[in-house]
Short mmCIF file of C-alpha atoms and ligand atoms in Angstrom, two decimals:
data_model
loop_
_atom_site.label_atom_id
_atom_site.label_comp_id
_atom_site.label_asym_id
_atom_site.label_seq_id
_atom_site.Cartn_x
_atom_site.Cartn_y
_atom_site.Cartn_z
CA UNK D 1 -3.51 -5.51 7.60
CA UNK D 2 -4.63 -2.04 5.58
CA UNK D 3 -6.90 -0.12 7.99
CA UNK D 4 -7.49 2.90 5.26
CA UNK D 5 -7.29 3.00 1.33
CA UNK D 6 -7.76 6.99 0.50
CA UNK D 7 -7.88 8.12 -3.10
CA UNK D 8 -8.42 11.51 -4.77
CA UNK D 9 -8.97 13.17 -7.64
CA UNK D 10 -9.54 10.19 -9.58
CA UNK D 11 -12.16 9.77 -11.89
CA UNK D 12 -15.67 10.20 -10.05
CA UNK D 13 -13.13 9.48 -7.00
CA UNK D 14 -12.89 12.85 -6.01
CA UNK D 15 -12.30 12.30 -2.10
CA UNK D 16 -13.01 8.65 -1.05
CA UNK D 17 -11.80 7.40 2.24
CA UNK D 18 -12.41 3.89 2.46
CA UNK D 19 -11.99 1.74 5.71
CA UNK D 20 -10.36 -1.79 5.19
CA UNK D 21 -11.82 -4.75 7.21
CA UNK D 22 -10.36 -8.49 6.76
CA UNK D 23 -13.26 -9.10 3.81
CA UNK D 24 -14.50 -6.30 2.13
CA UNK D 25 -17.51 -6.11 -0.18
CA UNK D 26 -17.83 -3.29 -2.68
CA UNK D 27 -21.31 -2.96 -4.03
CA UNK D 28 -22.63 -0.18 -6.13
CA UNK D 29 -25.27 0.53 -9.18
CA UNK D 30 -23.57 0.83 -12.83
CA UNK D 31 -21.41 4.15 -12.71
CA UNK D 32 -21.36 4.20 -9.82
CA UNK D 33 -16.95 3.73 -9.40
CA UNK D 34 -16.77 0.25 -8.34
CA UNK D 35 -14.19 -0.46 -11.51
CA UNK D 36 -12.61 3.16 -11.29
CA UNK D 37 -12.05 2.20 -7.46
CA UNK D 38 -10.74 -0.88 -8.79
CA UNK D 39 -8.55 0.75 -11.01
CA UNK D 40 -7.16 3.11 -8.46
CA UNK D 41 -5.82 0.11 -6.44
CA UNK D 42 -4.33 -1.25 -9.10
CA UNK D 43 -2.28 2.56 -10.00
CA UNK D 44 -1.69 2.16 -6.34
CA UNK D 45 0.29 -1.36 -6.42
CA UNK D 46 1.78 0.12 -9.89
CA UNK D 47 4.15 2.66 -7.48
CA UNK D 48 6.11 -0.39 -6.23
CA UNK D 49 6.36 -1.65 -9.45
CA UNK D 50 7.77 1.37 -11.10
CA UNK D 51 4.80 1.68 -13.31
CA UNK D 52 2.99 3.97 -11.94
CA UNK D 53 3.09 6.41 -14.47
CA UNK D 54 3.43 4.59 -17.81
CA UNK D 55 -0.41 3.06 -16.23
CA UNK D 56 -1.81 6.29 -16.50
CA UNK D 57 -0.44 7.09 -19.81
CA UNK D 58 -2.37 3.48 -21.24
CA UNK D 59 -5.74 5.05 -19.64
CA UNK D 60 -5.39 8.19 -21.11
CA UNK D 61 -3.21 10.14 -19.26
CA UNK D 62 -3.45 12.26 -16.17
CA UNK D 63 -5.73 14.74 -17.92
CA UNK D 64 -8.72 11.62 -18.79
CA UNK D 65 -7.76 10.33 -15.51
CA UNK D 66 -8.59 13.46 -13.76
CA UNK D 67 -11.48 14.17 -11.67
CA UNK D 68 -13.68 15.71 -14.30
CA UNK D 69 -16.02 17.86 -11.92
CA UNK D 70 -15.07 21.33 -9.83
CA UNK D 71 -12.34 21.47 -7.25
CA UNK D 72 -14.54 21.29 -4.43
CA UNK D 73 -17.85 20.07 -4.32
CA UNK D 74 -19.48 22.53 -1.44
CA UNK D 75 -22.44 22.07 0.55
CA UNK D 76 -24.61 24.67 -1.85
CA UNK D 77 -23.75 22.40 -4.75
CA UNK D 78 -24.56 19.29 -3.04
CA UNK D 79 -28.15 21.00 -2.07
CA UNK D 80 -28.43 22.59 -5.39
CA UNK D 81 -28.81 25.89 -4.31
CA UNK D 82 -26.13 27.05 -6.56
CA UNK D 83 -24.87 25.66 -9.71
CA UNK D 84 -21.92 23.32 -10.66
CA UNK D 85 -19.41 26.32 -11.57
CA UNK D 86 -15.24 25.87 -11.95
CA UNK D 87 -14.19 28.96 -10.84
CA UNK D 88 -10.49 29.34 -10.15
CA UNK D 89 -8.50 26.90 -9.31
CA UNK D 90 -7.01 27.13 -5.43
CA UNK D 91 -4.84 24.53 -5.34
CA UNK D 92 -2.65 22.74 -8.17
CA UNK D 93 -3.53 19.50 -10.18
CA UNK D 94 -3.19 16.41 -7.95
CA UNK D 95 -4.32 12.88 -8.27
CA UNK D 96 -3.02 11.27 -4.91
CA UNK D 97 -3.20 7.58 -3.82
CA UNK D 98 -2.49 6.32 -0.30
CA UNK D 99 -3.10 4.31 2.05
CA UNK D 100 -2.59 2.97 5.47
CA UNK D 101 -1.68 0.17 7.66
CA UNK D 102 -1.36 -0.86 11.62
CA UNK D 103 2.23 -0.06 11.35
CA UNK D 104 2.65 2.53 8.70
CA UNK D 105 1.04 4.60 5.99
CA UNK D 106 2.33 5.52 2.15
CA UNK D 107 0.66 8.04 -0.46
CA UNK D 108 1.85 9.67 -3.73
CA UNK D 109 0.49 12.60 -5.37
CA UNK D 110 0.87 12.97 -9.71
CA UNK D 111 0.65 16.36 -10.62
CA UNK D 112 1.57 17.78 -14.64
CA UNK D 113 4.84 19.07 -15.38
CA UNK D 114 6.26 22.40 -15.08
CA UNK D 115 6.46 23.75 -18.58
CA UNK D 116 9.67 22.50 -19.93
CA UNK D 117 11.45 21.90 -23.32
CA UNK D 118 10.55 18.32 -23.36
CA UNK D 119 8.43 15.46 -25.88
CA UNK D 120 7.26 14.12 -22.74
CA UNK D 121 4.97 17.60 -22.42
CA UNK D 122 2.14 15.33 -21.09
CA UNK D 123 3.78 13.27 -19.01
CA UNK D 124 2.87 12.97 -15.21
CA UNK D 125 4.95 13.32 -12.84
CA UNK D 126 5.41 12.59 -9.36
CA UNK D 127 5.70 15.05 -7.27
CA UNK D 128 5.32 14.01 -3.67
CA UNK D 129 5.57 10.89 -1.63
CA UNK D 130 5.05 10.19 1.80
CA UNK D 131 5.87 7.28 4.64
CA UNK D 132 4.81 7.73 7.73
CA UNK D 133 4.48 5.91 11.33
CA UNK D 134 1.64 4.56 12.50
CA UNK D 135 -2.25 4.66 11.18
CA UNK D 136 -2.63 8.74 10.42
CA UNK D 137 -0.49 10.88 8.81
CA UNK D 138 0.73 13.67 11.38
CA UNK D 139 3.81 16.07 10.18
CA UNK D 140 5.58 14.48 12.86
CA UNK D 141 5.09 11.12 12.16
CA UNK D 142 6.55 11.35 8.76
CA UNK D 143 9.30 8.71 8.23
CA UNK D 144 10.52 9.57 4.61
CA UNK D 145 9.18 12.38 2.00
CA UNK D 146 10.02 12.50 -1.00
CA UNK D 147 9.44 16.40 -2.83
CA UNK D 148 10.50 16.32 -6.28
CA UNK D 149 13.16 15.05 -7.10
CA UNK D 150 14.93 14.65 -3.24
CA UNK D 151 14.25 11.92 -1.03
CA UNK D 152 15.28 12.39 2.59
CA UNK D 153 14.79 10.21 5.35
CA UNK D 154 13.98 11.19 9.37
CA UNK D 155 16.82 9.92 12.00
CA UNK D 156 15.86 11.39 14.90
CA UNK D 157 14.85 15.08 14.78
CA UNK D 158 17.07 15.23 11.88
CA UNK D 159 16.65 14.79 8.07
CA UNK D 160 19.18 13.17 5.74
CA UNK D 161 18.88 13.49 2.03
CA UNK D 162 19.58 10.09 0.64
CA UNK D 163 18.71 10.35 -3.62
CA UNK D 164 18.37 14.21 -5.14
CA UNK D 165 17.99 13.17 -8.70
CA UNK D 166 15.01 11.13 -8.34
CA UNK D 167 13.07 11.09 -12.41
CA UNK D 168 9.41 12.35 -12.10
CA UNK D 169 8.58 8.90 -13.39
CA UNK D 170 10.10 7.03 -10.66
CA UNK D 171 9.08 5.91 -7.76
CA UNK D 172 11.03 6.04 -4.50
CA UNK D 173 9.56 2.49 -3.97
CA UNK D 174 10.80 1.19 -6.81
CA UNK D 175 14.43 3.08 -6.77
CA UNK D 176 15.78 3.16 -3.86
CA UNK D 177 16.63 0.14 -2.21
CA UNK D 178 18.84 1.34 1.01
CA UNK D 179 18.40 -1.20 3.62
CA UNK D 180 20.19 1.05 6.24
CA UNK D 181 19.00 4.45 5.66
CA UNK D 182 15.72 3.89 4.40
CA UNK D 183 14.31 0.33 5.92
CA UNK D 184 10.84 1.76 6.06
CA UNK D 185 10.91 2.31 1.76
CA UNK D 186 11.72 -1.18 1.52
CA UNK D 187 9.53 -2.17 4.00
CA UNK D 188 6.35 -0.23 2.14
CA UNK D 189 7.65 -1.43 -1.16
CA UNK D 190 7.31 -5.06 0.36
CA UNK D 191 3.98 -4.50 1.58
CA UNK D 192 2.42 -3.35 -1.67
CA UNK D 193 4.44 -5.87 -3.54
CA UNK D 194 2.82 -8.54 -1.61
CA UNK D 195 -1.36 -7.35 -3.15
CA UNK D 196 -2.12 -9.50 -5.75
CA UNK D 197 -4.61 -8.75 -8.21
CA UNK D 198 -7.32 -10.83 -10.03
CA UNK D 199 -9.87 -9.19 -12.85
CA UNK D 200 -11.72 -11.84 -15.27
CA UNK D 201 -9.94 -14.71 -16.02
CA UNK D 202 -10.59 -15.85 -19.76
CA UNK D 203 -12.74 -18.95 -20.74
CA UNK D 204 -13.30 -18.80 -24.13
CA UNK D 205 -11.97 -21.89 -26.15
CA UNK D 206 -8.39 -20.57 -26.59
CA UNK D 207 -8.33 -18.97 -22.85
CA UNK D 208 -4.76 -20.01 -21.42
CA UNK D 209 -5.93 -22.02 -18.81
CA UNK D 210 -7.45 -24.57 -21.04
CA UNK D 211 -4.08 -25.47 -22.69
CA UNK D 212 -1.53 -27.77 -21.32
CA UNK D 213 1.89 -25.89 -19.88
CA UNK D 214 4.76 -27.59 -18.47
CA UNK D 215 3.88 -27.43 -15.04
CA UNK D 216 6.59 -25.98 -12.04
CA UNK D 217 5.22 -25.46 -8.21
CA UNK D 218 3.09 -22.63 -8.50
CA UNK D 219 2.22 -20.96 -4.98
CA UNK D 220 0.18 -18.03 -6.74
CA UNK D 221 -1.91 -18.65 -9.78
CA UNK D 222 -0.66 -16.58 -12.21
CA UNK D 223 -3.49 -13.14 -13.47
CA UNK D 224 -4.25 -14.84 -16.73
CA UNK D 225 -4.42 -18.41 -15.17
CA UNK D 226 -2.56 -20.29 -17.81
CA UNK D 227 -0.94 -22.06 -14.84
CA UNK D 228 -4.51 -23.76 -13.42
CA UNK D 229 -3.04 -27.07 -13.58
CA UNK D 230 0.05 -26.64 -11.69
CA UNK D 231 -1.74 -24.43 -8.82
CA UNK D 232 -3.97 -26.78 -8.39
CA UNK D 233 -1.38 -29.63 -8.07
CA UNK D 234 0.48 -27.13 -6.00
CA UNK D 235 -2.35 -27.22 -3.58
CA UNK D 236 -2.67 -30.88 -3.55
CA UNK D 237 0.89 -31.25 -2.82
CA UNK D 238 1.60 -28.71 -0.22
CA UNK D 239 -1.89 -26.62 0.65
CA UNK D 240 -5.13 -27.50 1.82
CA UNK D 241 -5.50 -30.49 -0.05
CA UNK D 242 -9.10 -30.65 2.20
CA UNK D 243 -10.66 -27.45 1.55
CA UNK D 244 -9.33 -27.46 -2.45
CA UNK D 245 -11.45 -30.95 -2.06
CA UNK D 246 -14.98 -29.62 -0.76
CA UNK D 247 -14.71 -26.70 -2.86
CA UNK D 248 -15.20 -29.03 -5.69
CA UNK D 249 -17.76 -31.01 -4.28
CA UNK D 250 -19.74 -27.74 -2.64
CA UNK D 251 -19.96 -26.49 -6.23
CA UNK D 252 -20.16 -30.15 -8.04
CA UNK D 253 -21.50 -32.86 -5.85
CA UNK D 254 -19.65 -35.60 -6.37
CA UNK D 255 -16.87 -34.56 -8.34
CA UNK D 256 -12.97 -34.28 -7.96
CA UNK D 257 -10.07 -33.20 -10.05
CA UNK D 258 -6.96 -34.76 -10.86
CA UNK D 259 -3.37 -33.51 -12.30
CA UNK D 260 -2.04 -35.42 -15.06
CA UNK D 261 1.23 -35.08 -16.22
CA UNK D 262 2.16 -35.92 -19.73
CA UNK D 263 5.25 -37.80 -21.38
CA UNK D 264 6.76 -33.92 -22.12
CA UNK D 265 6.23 -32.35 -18.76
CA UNK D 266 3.03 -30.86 -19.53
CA UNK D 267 0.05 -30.88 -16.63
CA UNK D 268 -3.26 -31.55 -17.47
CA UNK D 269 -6.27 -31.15 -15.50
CA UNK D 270 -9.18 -33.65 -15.28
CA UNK D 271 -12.47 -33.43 -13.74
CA UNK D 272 -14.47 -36.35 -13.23
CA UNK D 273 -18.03 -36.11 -12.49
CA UNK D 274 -20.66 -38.42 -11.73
CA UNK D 275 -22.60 -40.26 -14.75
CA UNK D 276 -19.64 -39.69 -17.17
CA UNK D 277 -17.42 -42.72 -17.83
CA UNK D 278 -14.19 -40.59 -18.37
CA UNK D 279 -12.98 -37.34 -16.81
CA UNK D 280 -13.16 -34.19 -18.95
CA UNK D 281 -10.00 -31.67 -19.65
CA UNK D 282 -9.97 -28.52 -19.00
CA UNK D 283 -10.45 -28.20 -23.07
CA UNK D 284 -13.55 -29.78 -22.42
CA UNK D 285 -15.40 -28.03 -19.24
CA UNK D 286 -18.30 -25.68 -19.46
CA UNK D 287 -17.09 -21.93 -19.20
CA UNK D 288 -18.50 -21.88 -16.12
CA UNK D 289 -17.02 -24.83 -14.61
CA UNK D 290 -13.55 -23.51 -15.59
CA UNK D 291 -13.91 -20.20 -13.87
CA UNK D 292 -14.98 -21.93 -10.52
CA UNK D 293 -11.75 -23.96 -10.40
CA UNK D 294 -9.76 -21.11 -11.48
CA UNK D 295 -11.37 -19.23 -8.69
CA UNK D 296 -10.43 -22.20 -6.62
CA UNK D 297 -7.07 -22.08 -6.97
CA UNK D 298 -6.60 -18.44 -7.07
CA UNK D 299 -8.33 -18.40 -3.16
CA UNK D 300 -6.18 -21.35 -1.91
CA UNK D 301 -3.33 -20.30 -2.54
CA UNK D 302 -0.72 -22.02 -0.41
CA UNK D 303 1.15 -18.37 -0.34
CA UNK D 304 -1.64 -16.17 1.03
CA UNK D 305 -1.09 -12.62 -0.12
CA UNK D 306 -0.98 -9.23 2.46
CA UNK D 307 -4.33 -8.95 0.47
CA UNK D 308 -6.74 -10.36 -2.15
CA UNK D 309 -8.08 -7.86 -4.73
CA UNK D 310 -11.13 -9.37 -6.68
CA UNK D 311 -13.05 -7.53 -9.56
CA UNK D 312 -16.31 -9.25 -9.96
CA UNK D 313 -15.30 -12.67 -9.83
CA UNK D 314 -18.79 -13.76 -10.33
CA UNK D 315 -18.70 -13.17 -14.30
CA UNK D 316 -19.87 -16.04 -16.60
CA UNK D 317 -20.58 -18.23 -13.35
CA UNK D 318 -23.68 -19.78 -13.24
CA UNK D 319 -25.76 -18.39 -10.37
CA UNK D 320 -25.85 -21.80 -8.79
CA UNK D 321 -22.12 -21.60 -8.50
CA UNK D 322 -22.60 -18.08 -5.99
CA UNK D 323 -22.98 -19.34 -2.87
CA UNK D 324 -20.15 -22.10 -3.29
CA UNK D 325 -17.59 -18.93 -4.57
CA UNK D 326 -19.00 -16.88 -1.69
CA UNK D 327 -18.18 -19.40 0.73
CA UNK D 328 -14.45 -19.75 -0.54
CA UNK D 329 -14.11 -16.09 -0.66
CA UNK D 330 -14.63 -16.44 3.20
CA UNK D 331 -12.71 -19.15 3.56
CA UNK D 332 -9.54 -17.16 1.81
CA UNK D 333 -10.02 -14.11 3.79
CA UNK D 334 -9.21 -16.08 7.00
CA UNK D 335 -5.81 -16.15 6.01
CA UNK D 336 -5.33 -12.80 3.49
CA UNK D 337 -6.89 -9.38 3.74
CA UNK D 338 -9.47 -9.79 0.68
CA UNK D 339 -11.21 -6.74 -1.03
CA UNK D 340 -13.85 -7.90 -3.66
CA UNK D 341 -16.08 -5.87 -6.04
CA UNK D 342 -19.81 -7.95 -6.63
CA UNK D 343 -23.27 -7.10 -7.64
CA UNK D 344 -24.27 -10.84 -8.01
CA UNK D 345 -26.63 -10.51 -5.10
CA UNK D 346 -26.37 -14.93 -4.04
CA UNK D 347 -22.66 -13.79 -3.51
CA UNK D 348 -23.40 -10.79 -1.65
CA UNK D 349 -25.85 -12.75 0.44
CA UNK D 350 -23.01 -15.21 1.28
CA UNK D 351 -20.63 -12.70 1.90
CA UNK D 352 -22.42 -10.38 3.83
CA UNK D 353 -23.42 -13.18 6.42
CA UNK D 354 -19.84 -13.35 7.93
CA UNK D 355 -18.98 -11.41 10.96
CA UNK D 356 -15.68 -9.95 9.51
CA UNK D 357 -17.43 -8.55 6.07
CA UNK D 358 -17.28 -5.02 5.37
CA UNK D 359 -20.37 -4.14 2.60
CA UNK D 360 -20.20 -0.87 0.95
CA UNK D 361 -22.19 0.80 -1.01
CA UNK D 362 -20.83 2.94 -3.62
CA UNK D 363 -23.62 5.99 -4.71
CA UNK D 364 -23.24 8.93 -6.92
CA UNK D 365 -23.82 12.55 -5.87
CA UNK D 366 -23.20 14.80 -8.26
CA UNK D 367 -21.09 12.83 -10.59
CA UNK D 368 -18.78 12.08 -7.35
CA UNK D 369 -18.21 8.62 -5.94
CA UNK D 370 -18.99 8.10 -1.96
CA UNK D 371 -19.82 5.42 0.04
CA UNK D 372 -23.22 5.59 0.82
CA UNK D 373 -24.35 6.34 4.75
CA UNK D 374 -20.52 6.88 5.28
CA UNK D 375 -21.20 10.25 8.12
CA UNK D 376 -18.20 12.57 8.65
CA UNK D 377 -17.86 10.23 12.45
CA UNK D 378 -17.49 7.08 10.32
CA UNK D 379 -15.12 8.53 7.77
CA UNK D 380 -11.53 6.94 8.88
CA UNK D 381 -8.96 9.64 9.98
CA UNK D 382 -7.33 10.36 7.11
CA UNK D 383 -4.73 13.43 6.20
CA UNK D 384 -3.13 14.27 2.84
CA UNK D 385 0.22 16.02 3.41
CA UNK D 386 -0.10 20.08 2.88
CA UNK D 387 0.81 20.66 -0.54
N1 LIG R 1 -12.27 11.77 -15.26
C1 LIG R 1 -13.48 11.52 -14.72
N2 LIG R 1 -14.04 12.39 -13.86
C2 LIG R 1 -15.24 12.16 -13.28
N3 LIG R 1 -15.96 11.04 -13.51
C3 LIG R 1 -15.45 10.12 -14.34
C4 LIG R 1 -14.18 10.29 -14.98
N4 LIG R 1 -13.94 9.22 -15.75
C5 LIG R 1 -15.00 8.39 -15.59
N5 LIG R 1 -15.91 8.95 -14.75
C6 LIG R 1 -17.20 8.38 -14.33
O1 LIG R 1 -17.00 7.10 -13.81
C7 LIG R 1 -18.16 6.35 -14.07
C8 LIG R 1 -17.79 4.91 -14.39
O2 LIG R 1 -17.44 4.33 -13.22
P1 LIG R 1 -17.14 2.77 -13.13
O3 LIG R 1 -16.18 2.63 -12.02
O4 LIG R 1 -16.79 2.23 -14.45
O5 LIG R 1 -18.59 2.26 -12.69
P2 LIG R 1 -19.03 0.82 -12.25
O6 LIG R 1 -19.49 1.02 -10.83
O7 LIG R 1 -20.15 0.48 -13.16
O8 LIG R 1 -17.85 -0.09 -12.37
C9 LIG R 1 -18.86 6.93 -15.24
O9 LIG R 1 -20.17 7.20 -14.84
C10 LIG R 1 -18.13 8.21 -15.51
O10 LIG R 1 -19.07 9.25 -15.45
MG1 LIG R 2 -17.50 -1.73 -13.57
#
């Protein structure tokens, strides 16, 4: 399970240090970084990807990505005795992402490039990475670092180098893949590999998931959920037939689904509902409707992932569909770490009534994102790596 998500430097994320609970709920007024928190995680799970950098090139680059206010926001500024002011910079450019675990903790910082004859001018690059042992980065904890371009690896009290021409653009997670020398890259790369991501499915009337596809066992329901039928038939077949069952009828009284197959291999979905005479496809259901049982199978997944990351799942539902979502979202994170961005307050009501929920607030001070009441005692401990 994450214990810590710590970002900096991004967008109004200038220095958030977030504590990870089995369900979290991140709530927040518009502006106020719930979707550039959002987006962070995402840049995060890019690194084991190898995308990390070609992501920030799509938003902008590094520069738009940047934190946009002065290096340090100091306790004069936050009082408004003195002015916002740059000044000079002390320390160089650096976005950095990390977090941490029980077992181990990972972060990367993206800097710009040293002036060099190069098109890519504007590139980032990466310039550090960092595993290390245990909850809290300590110097002496550190398992592998990664400076530049050289990766080396801790054995004892003694390094070995095991890559020294790593590209700025590459990741160690997604390059090196040394199960003997470096078990604890593969083992990180694993862990981040294993978040899976879900941001407003489509429902309009040529949204994937109302088309028939040829359906194949599908653990995980694919981001744009063109796979709906086969997830949920998935479910039926080898998940919690039971709980896929009263999500339905918690949200529709009364109703059930059924997989169809066709004469070419194709699933179709139907959902029968008391008073009609003959199911509806999922051509046919309200926008609504077809969110909810995309939601459904996205949370019952018979593969549960190391964790869950919703953005507002609650768009387009109708507000007497809340509760029922907010209920499954509780039910999932029993069996997967789930982080979930809302401001539909019937889901936040739900969600906030279980023991193991996390609610923060996101607030703005001075253009910077922080988590509101969050004291210095409450902050998690949290170290970047010297520079
Ligand atoms: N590079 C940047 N530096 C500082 N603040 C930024 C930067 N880019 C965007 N922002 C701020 O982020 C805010 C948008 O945050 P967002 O996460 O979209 O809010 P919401 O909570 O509504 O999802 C805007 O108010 C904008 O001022
Ligand atoms: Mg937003």
């Amino acid at each position: 399970m994450l214990t810590t998500i710590a970002i900096a430097n991004y967008r109004s994320l200038l220095n958030l240090i977030m504590p990870m609970a089995p369900l979290n709920l991140i709530t927040g007024f518009n502006g106020s970084g719930k979707s550039n928190l959002y987006k962070s995680l995402r840049l995060l799970a890019e690194t084991a990807q190898g995308g990390v950098i070609s992501s920030l090139a799509r938003e902008g680059g590094l520069e738009s990505a940047y934190w946009a206010g002065p290096e340090k926001l100091t306790a004069k500024m936050l009082s408004g005795e003195v002015a916002i002011q740059g000044g000079q910079r002390q320390q160089a450019y650096r976005l950095r992402l990390g977090f941490a675990s029980d077992d181990i903790g990972y972060c990367i910082d993206l800097g710009l490039p040293t002036p060099a004859a190069s098109a890519f001018a504007f590139d980032p690059e990466i310039k550090r990475e960092c595993i290390w042992a245990g909850s809290s980065y300590r110097p002496a904890s550190v398992l592998v670092e990664r400076q530049g371009p050289v990766v080396k690896v801790k054995d004892g009290r003694r390094w070995h180098i095991i890559a020294q021409h790593m590209n700025t653009f590459d990741s160690m997670l997604s390059e090196v893949a040394d199960m003997q020398l470096a078990p604890e890259i593969l083992h990180t790369r694993e862990l981040i590999r294993g978040w899976r991501f879900y941001d407003h499915f489509r429902s309009d009337a040529h949204a994937p998931a109302r088309q028939p596809h040829i359906g194949t066992r599908t653990p995980a329901l694919s981001q744009d959920g063109h796979d709906l039928a086969a997830a949920l038939q998935t479910i039926i077949e080898i998940g919690d037939h039971p709980a896929l069952q009263n999500a339905v009828d918690d949200a529709f009284p009364g109703a059930h689904i059924r997989i169809g197959v066709q004469e070419d291999g194709r699933f179709i979905l139907y959902f029968s509902q008391p008073g009609l005479l003959r199911p509806l496809t999922a051509a046919e259901l309200s926008d609504g409707t077809l969110r909810y049982l995309l939601w459904v199978a996205a949370l019952l997944t018979p593969r549960p992932p190391s964790l869950m990351v919703l953005n507002e799942p609650e768009t387009s539902l109708h507000p007497d569909l809340l509760p029922a979502l907010g209920r499954l979202i509780k039910y999932a994170a029993q069996h997967t770490q789930v982080w979930v961005v809302s401001h539909a307050r019937l889901m936040i009501n739900e969600l906030t009534d279980s023991p193991h929920c996390s609610a923060l607030h996101l607030v703005k001070q001075l253009g910077s994102t922080q988590i509101e009441g969050q004291s210095l005692l409450d902050v998690p401990s949290w170290h970047w790596p010297a520079i």
